[in-house]
Each structure stands twice: as C-alpha cells, then as structure tokens.
Coordinates of C-alpha atoms and ligand atoms in Angstrom, one line a residue:
M1 CA 0.1 0.0 0.0
N2 CA 1.2 3.5 -0.9
H3 CA -0.3 6.9 -1.0
F4 CA 1.9 8.8 -3.5
A5 CA -1.1 9.5 -5.8
A6 CA -3.2 10.7 -2.9
I7 CA -0.4 13.2 -1.9
R8 CA 0.1 14.3 -5.4
A9 CA -3.6 15.1 -5.8
Q10 CA -3.4 17.6 -2.9
L11 CA -0.3 19.5 -4.2
D12 CA -2.2 22.2 -6.0
R13 CA -4.7 22.8 -3.3
C14 CA -1.9 23.4 -0.9
G15 CA 0.0 25.8 -3.3
V16 CA 3.2 23.7 -3.6
D17 CA 4.8 21.8 -6.6
A18 CA 6.1 18.9 -4.4
M19 CA 6.0 17.5 -0.9
L20 CA 9.2 16.6 1.0
L21 CA 8.6 13.9 3.7
T22 CA 11.3 13.1 6.3
N23 CA 9.1 12.2 9.2
E24 CA 9.1 8.3 9.5
A25 CA 5.4 8.0 9.8
N26 CA 4.7 10.3 6.9
R27 CA 7.3 8.5 4.8
F28 CA 5.6 5.2 5.6
Y29 CA 2.2 6.6 4.8
A30 CA 3.5 7.7 1.4
S31 CA 5.6 4.7 0.5
G32 CA 4.4 1.8 2.6
F33 CA 8.0 1.2 3.6
H34 CA 9.3 1.4 7.2
S35 CA 12.8 2.4 7.8
T36 CA 13.4 3.0 11.4
G37 CA 15.5 6.1 12.4
T38 CA 15.9 9.2 10.4
D39 CA 17.4 7.9 7.2
G40 CA 15.0 8.2 4.3
V41 CA 13.4 10.9 2.3
A42 CA 10.2 10.6 0.1
F43 CA 9.6 13.3 -2.4
V44 CA 6.4 13.6 -4.3
T45 CA 6.2 16.0 -7.3
K46 CA 3.4 16.5 -9.7
K47 CA 5.1 14.2 -12.3
N48 CA 7.0 11.6 -10.1
A49 CA 7.6 10.1 -6.7
Y50 CA 11.0 9.4 -5.2
Y51 CA 12.3 7.4 -2.3
W52 CA 15.9 8.0 -1.2
T53 CA 17.7 6.2 1.5
D54 CA 21.2 5.0 2.5
S55 CA 22.9 1.7 2.1
R56 CA 21.4 0.1 5.2
Y57 CA 17.9 0.3 3.7
I58 CA 18.3 0.6 0.0
E59 CA 17.9 -3.1 -0.7
A60 CA 14.7 -3.4 1.3
A61 CA 13.3 -0.1 -0.1
G62 CA 14.0 -1.4 -3.6
Q63 CA 11.9 -4.5 -2.8
A64 CA 9.1 -2.7 -1.0
V65 CA 8.5 0.6 -2.7
T66 CA 6.4 0.7 -5.8
D67 CA 5.3 3.6 -8.0
A68 CA 8.4 5.6 -7.0
E69 CA 12.0 5.9 -8.2
V70 CA 14.2 4.5 -5.4
A71 CA 17.8 5.8 -5.3
L72 CA 20.8 5.7 -2.9
T73 CA 22.1 8.7 -1.0
T74 CA 25.8 8.6 -0.3
V75 CA 28.4 10.9 1.2
G76 CA 28.9 12.6 -2.2
R77 CA 25.2 12.6 -3.1
S78 CA 23.2 14.2 -0.3
Y79 CA 19.5 14.3 0.0
A80 CA 19.5 18.0 -0.8
A81 CA 21.4 17.2 -4.1
L82 CA 18.8 14.5 -4.9
I83 CA 16.0 16.9 -4.2
N84 CA 17.6 19.6 -6.4
E85 CA 18.0 17.1 -9.2
A86 CA 14.5 15.9 -9.1
S87 CA 13.1 19.5 -8.7
E88 CA 15.0 20.6 -11.8
R89 CA 13.7 17.6 -13.8
D90 CA 10.1 18.0 -12.7
G91 CA 9.9 21.9 -12.7
V92 CA 9.5 22.3 -8.8
E93 CA 9.7 25.9 -7.5
T94 CA 7.9 25.5 -4.3
I95 CA 8.4 22.5 -1.9
G96 CA 6.0 21.7 1.0
F97 CA 7.7 20.6 4.2
E98 CA 6.6 19.1 7.6
D99 CA 6.7 22.2 9.7
E100 CA 5.4 20.2 12.7
Y101 CA 8.3 17.7 12.5
M102 CA 11.4 19.2 10.9
T103 CA 14.0 20.5 13.3
V104 CA 15.2 24.0 13.2
A105 CA 18.7 22.7 12.2
E106 CA 17.3 20.6 9.3
L107 CA 15.2 23.5 8.0
R108 CA 18.2 25.8 8.1
Q109 CA 20.3 23.3 6.2
Y110 CA 17.6 22.5 3.6
S111 CA 16.9 26.3 3.1
E112 CA 20.6 26.9 2.4
R113 CA 21.0 24.0 0.0
L114 CA 17.7 23.7 -1.9
H115 CA 17.1 25.8 -5.0
A116 CA 13.4 25.8 -4.6
T117 CA 11.4 27.7 -1.9
L118 CA 10.2 25.8 1.2
K119 CA 6.6 26.2 2.4
P120 CA 5.1 24.9 5.6
A121 CA 2.6 22.0 4.7
T122 CA 2.3 19.5 7.5
A123 CA -1.5 20.1 7.2
L124 CA -1.4 18.4 3.7
M125 CA -0.4 15.1 5.4
T126 CA -2.5 15.5 8.5
G127 CA -5.7 16.0 6.4
L128 CA -4.9 12.9 4.3
R129 CA -3.9 10.6 7.2
M130 CA -7.0 11.6 9.1
V131 CA -9.3 9.8 6.6
K132 CA -8.6 6.1 6.3
D133 CA -9.1 4.1 3.1
E134 CA -10.3 0.5 3.1
E135 CA -6.8 -0.9 3.0
E136 CA -5.8 1.1 6.0
L137 CA -9.0 0.0 7.9
A138 CA -8.2 -3.7 7.1
A139 CA -4.7 -3.2 8.7
L140 CA -6.2 -1.4 11.8
I141 CA -8.7 -4.2 12.2
G142 CA -6.0 -6.8 11.7
A143 CA -4.0 -5.2 14.6
Q144 CA -7.0 -5.1 16.8
R145 CA -7.8 -8.8 16.3
I146 CA -4.3 -9.7 17.4
A147 CA -4.7 -7.6 20.6
E148 CA -8.1 -9.2 21.3
R149 CA -6.6 -12.7 21.0
A150 CA -3.8 -11.7 23.4
L151 CA -6.4 -10.3 25.7
S152 CA -8.6 -13.4 25.8
E153 CA -5.5 -15.4 26.8
I154 CA -4.1 -13.0 29.4
Y155 CA -7.1 -13.6 31.5
N156 CA -5.8 -17.0 32.4
D157 CA -2.7 -15.3 34.0
I158 CA -4.3 -12.6 36.0
R159 CA -4.6 -13.8 39.5
P160 CA -3.5 -12.7 43.0
G161 CA 0.3 -12.7 43.4
V162 CA 1.2 -12.0 39.6
T163 CA 2.9 -8.7 39.1
E164 CA 1.9 -5.9 36.7
K165 CA 5.2 -6.3 34.8
E166 CA 4.6 -10.1 34.3
I167 CA 1.2 -9.3 32.7
A168 CA 2.7 -6.6 30.5
A169 CA 5.5 -8.9 29.4
K170 CA 3.0 -11.7 28.5
L171 CA 0.8 -9.3 26.6
T172 CA 3.8 -8.2 24.6
Y173 CA 4.8 -11.8 23.9
L174 CA 1.3 -12.8 22.9
M175 CA 0.9 -10.0 20.4
L176 CA 4.2 -10.6 18.7
R177 CA 3.4 -14.4 18.8
Y178 CA 0.1 -13.7 17.0
G179 CA 1.6 -11.7 14.2
A180 CA 2.2 -8.1 15.5
E181 CA 5.1 -6.3 14.0
N182 CA 5.7 -4.3 17.2
M183 CA 3.8 -2.7 20.1
S184 CA 1.8 0.5 19.4
F185 CA 3.2 1.7 22.7
D186 CA 4.5 0.1 26.0
P187 CA 1.6 -1.8 27.5
I188 CA 0.1 -0.2 30.6
V189 CA -0.9 -2.6 33.3
A190 CA -2.1 -0.9 36.6
S191 CA -3.7 -2.7 39.5
G192 CA -5.4 -1.4 42.6
A193 CA -4.4 2.1 43.6
N194 CA -2.0 2.3 40.6
G195 CA -5.1 2.4 38.4
S196 CA -5.8 6.0 39.4
K197 CA -2.8 7.1 37.2
P198 CA -4.1 6.9 33.6
H199 CA -0.7 6.3 32.2
A200 CA 0.8 4.2 35.0
V201 CA 4.0 2.2 34.3
P202 CA 3.8 -1.6 35.0
S203 CA 5.5 -2.2 38.3
E204 CA 6.6 -5.1 40.5
K205 CA 3.3 -4.7 42.4
Q206 CA 1.5 -7.9 42.8
I207 CA -2.2 -8.0 41.9
A208 CA -4.4 -8.7 44.9
A209 CA -8.0 -9.9 45.3
G210 CA -10.6 -7.1 45.4
E211 CA -8.6 -4.9 42.9
F212 CA -9.2 -3.7 39.4
V213 CA -6.6 -4.4 36.8
T214 CA -6.4 -1.9 33.9
M215 CA -4.6 -3.0 30.7
D216 CA -4.1 -0.5 27.9
F217 CA -2.3 -2.0 25.0
G218 CA -2.1 -2.3 21.2
C219 CA 0.1 -3.5 18.5
I220 CA 1.2 -2.7 14.9
Y221 CA 0.1 -4.8 12.0
H222 CA 0.9 -3.9 8.4
G223 CA 2.1 -0.5 9.8
Y224 CA -1.1 0.5 11.6
C225 CA -1.8 0.6 15.3
S226 CA -4.5 -0.9 17.5
D227 CA -5.4 0.5 20.9
M228 CA -7.7 -0.9 23.5
T229 CA -8.2 -0.8 27.3
R230 CA -10.0 -3.3 29.4
T231 CA -10.4 -3.0 33.2
V232 CA -11.2 -6.3 35.0
A233 CA -11.7 -7.2 38.6
V234 CA -10.1 -9.9 40.6
G235 CA -12.1 -11.9 43.2
H236 CA -14.8 -9.4 44.1
V237 CA -15.7 -5.7 43.7
S238 CA -17.1 -3.1 46.2
E239 CA -20.3 -1.4 45.5
E240 CA -18.5 1.8 44.5
M241 CA -16.1 -0.1 42.1
D242 CA -19.3 -1.6 40.5
T243 CA -20.9 2.0 40.2
V244 CA -17.7 3.5 38.8
Y245 CA -17.2 0.7 36.3
H246 CA -20.8 1.0 35.0
T247 CA -20.6 4.8 34.9
V248 CA -17.5 4.6 32.7
L249 CA -19.2 2.1 30.5
R250 CA -22.3 4.2 30.1
A251 CA -20.1 7.3 29.3
Q252 CA -18.2 5.3 26.6
L253 CA -21.5 4.2 25.1
A254 CA -22.9 7.8 25.2
G255 CA -19.7 9.1 23.4
I256 CA -20.0 6.3 20.8
A257 CA -23.6 7.1 20.2
A258 CA -22.8 10.8 19.6
A259 CA -19.9 10.0 17.2
K260 CA -20.8 10.5 13.5
A261 CA -19.4 12.5 10.6
G262 CA -20.0 16.3 10.9
V263 CA -20.2 16.2 14.7
P264 CA -17.3 18.3 16.3
G265 CA -14.9 16.2 18.2
C266 CA -15.6 18.2 21.4
D267 CA -19.3 17.3 21.3
V268 CA -18.5 13.5 21.4
H269 CA -16.2 14.2 24.4
N270 CA -18.9 16.2 26.0
A271 CA -21.5 13.5 25.6
A272 CA -19.4 11.1 27.6
A273 CA -18.1 13.6 30.0
K274 CA -21.8 14.6 30.9
V275 CA -22.5 11.0 32.1
I276 CA -19.6 11.0 34.3
A277 CA -20.3 14.5 35.7
D278 CA -24.0 13.6 36.3
A279 CA -22.9 10.6 38.3
G280 CA -20.8 12.9 40.5
Y281 CA -17.3 12.0 39.2
G282 CA -16.7 14.9 36.8
A283 CA -13.6 15.9 38.7
Y284 CA -12.0 12.5 38.2
F285 CA -12.0 12.4 34.3
G286 CA -9.2 14.7 33.2
H287 CA -8.2 13.6 29.7
G288 CA -10.0 13.6 26.4
F289 CA -12.5 11.0 25.3
G290 CA -10.5 10.0 22.2
H291 CA -7.6 10.5 19.7
G292 CA -7.0 9.5 16.2
V293 CA -5.3 6.2 15.6
G294 CA -3.4 5.1 12.5
V295 CA 0.2 5.0 11.4
E296 CA 0.8 6.6 14.8
I297 CA -0.9 5.8 18.1
H298 CA -1.9 9.4 18.6
E299 CA -2.8 11.4 15.6
S300 CA -5.6 13.6 14.2
P301 CA -8.5 14.1 14.9
R302 CA -9.4 14.3 18.6
A303 CA -12.5 13.9 20.5
S304 CA -11.6 16.3 23.2
T305 CA -12.7 19.7 24.5
T306 CA -10.3 21.6 22.3
W307 CA -11.2 19.9 19.0
T308 CA -14.1 22.0 17.5
E309 CA -13.8 20.8 14.0
P310 CA -16.3 18.3 12.6
L311 CA -15.2 14.7 12.4
P312 CA -14.7 13.5 8.7
V313 CA -16.1 10.3 7.2
G314 CA -13.4 7.6 7.5
A315 CA -11.7 9.1 10.7
V316 CA -10.6 6.5 13.2
I317 CA -10.6 7.6 16.9
S318 CA -10.4 5.9 20.2
A319 CA -13.3 6.0 22.8
E320 CA -11.7 5.9 26.2
P321 CA -13.3 7.7 29.1
G322 CA -12.1 6.9 32.5
I323 CA -12.7 7.7 36.2
Y324 CA -9.5 7.9 38.4
L325 CA -9.9 8.2 42.2
P326 CA -6.5 9.1 43.6
G327 CA -4.9 6.6 45.9
R328 CA -7.9 4.2 45.5
F329 CA -8.5 2.8 42.0
G330 CA -9.3 3.7 38.4
V331 CA -11.4 2.4 35.5
R332 CA -10.9 3.0 31.8
I333 CA -12.6 1.3 28.9
E334 CA -11.3 1.8 25.4
D335 CA -12.4 0.9 21.9
V336 CA -11.5 2.3 18.6
I337 CA -14.3 3.5 16.3
V338 CA -14.6 4.3 12.6
I339 CA -16.6 7.5 11.8
R340 CA -19.3 7.0 9.3
G341 CA -21.9 9.3 7.7
D342 CA -24.8 8.0 9.9
G343 CA -22.9 7.0 13.0
C344 CA -19.8 5.0 13.8
E345 CA -18.6 1.4 13.7
D346 CA -16.9 0.0 16.8
I347 CA -14.1 -2.3 15.4
H348 CA -13.7 -4.1 18.7
R349 CA -15.0 -7.6 19.5
A350 CA -13.9 -8.0 23.1
P351 CA -16.7 -7.9 25.7
K352 CA -17.1 -4.9 28.0
E353 CA -19.4 -6.3 30.7
L354 CA -17.7 -6.2 34.1
L355 CA -15.5 -9.3 34.4
I356 CA -14.6 -10.6 37.8
L357 CA -11.9 -13.1 37.5
P358 CA -11.5 -15.8 40.2
Ligands
ZN1 ZN1 -5.0 3.0 24.8
ZN2 ZN1 -5.9 5.5 23.4

C-alpha cells in the first residue's frame, strides 16, 4: 500500500509543486516502507515520486517501494542534491515541508541548500492521514484482532500474586506471537491504587483480590496501530467499584452514540463527560474522550474539549473515558471506532461487561 497518488492530488490545493517527507510516519504513509530512524526521504512531485535512503535500507526499499523511483544517498550525493536534481527535472519551484516535525537545524540546512522555496505544509499530510481508506482500515482491524486474541489469553494469567510487569511482558509476547510487527506503545498494566494514574508504568506490584486491573495496550500490523483498554476485577468488587465501572461504560456508550461525521470532536467528548459528571465523578475524568489512531498511536482528529472541527467520514478515533480516584482505584474502557456518515462502527469484538476473575 502506498499513497503517492493521494499526496500528489493535494499539491495544487496546498499551493506547492512537491512535498518533502522526512518524518518516519509520513514516509511510511507515502511509500508503505518502514525504515526506522531518520534515514529516508520521500519526495512527491506532480510528475513523479522518489524514495531515497542510505545503504542500510536501499535493498529493502527497492523491494518494498512501488510507484516511485528508489535511489541511494551517499556521502557525495546528499538528500539536498537529490531533491535539487528531481526539482529541476520536474519543474518544482515550491516544496511543502513538515513544519510540525522538521527540526530548526534541518530546516536551516535545507533552506541553504535547496534551489526551490520551502513552504510549511504538514496540514497536507494530517488531512490525508485523518481519513482512512479500506486498506488502512483492514490493517487497523487486523492489529485489533491480534490484541483481542492476546487479551482473551491473558485472563488466564491474571490472579493474586502475579505482578503488573509479568502481565505486561506476557501481553507483549502474545501480540508478537500472533503476528504483531511491534507494540503501538509500551503496554500499561495498573492494578489497585496504581489504576488511578491513567498512564501508569507496569511495576513489581502484585495483583491482589478485590482490585481492578487496567490494561491499555495495542500492536502494529501492516504499519497500523491498535489501541484498547479493558479493566477487569479480581475476586470481588465493592459497590463503589461496580458503580464507577458502569458509569465509565455508560459514558463510553454515550460518546460512541454521539460520534458521526459532521459532529465536532468536542461534542463527542462532552456527551461522555456529561454521564460522568452527572454521576458525581466529573472531577476524576481529566483527559480527552479519544484520539485519532493510524500509522501513529496518537494522531488527528481528537474527540476532546479543544477539537471544535467536525469529524470527517473515515476518521478513526479511540473511545476511552475513565474515572480515576487518587490513591484508590481507576477504571478506563477503550475501543476504537470508525466515523461513518450516519454514526460510527466499533471495530472491537472484546466484551465490555464487568468481568470478575476468580
Ligand atoms: Zn489505549
Ligand atoms: Zn488510546
């Protein structure tokens, strides 16, 4: 899968003759080829597409990249020189660059060396990546199915005495075992009082009876991320734990019910936040309802108080309200949804009823 043609189709609208991509996520989106680190440049003009990289990646790039000219950069043939050659050949006078990613030092170097004029154009890529095509959705769903398979097995390991780190390690192993290319992010496993920290780091703490265990994890498949959170109980729950769990679940369902194309992201957040506030827990839900998911685990658009733009058809966002009671416990439930014209589609299959493990 590559998106050279999709990028090319946006050049005129953004007032540039070419797009220069150095950010790894954008290069992957354009070319379908992952080269870790900083070494690789994709360059899309109105006539051609180019992918340049160094000797460590050139063979793999040659095999993976289609619809673009793949060439080698060397000490005597810098990326700037390659960009100048291609610009001359294709009549490029204005080059869009990733103003939200490029470092000040890189920008200075390119400005000095390039013959064409540079123009900030991250928005071209953000706008494209925000709307997923069917191939991208298939990859996202594939990643989700791997995570769900890991989840269904990890329940066998969650019992009093097992540490958060052991659960995190097993989740990682299971996702790799079932076909993940990598983790979307380091798994979060938080039990008992640790659960009140939304992004707790798995610790040596042993899981105990009467506690919630929150697991937030995801993997990468065909370059696309999954993201999910399930909170399960061990042994038994108090009345308040039960209330909080079901409040979070109702809030998530309210947000999902409000999510459809044309609705501002903040309205989706507010629909969920209202359920939590009405239940008296408004002060304990501090983060946004959802974030875009795709090549990166956090991307546009958002379903948060600050995102006032309407959600587009084909956007993929998480739905993850939570309630966090400091020093006591926390609950978060997270699915990923696809925004459609008349509503949204929850790509998750894992049950969300309160699960109390023995
Ligand atoms: Zn998550
Ligand atoms: Zn998330």
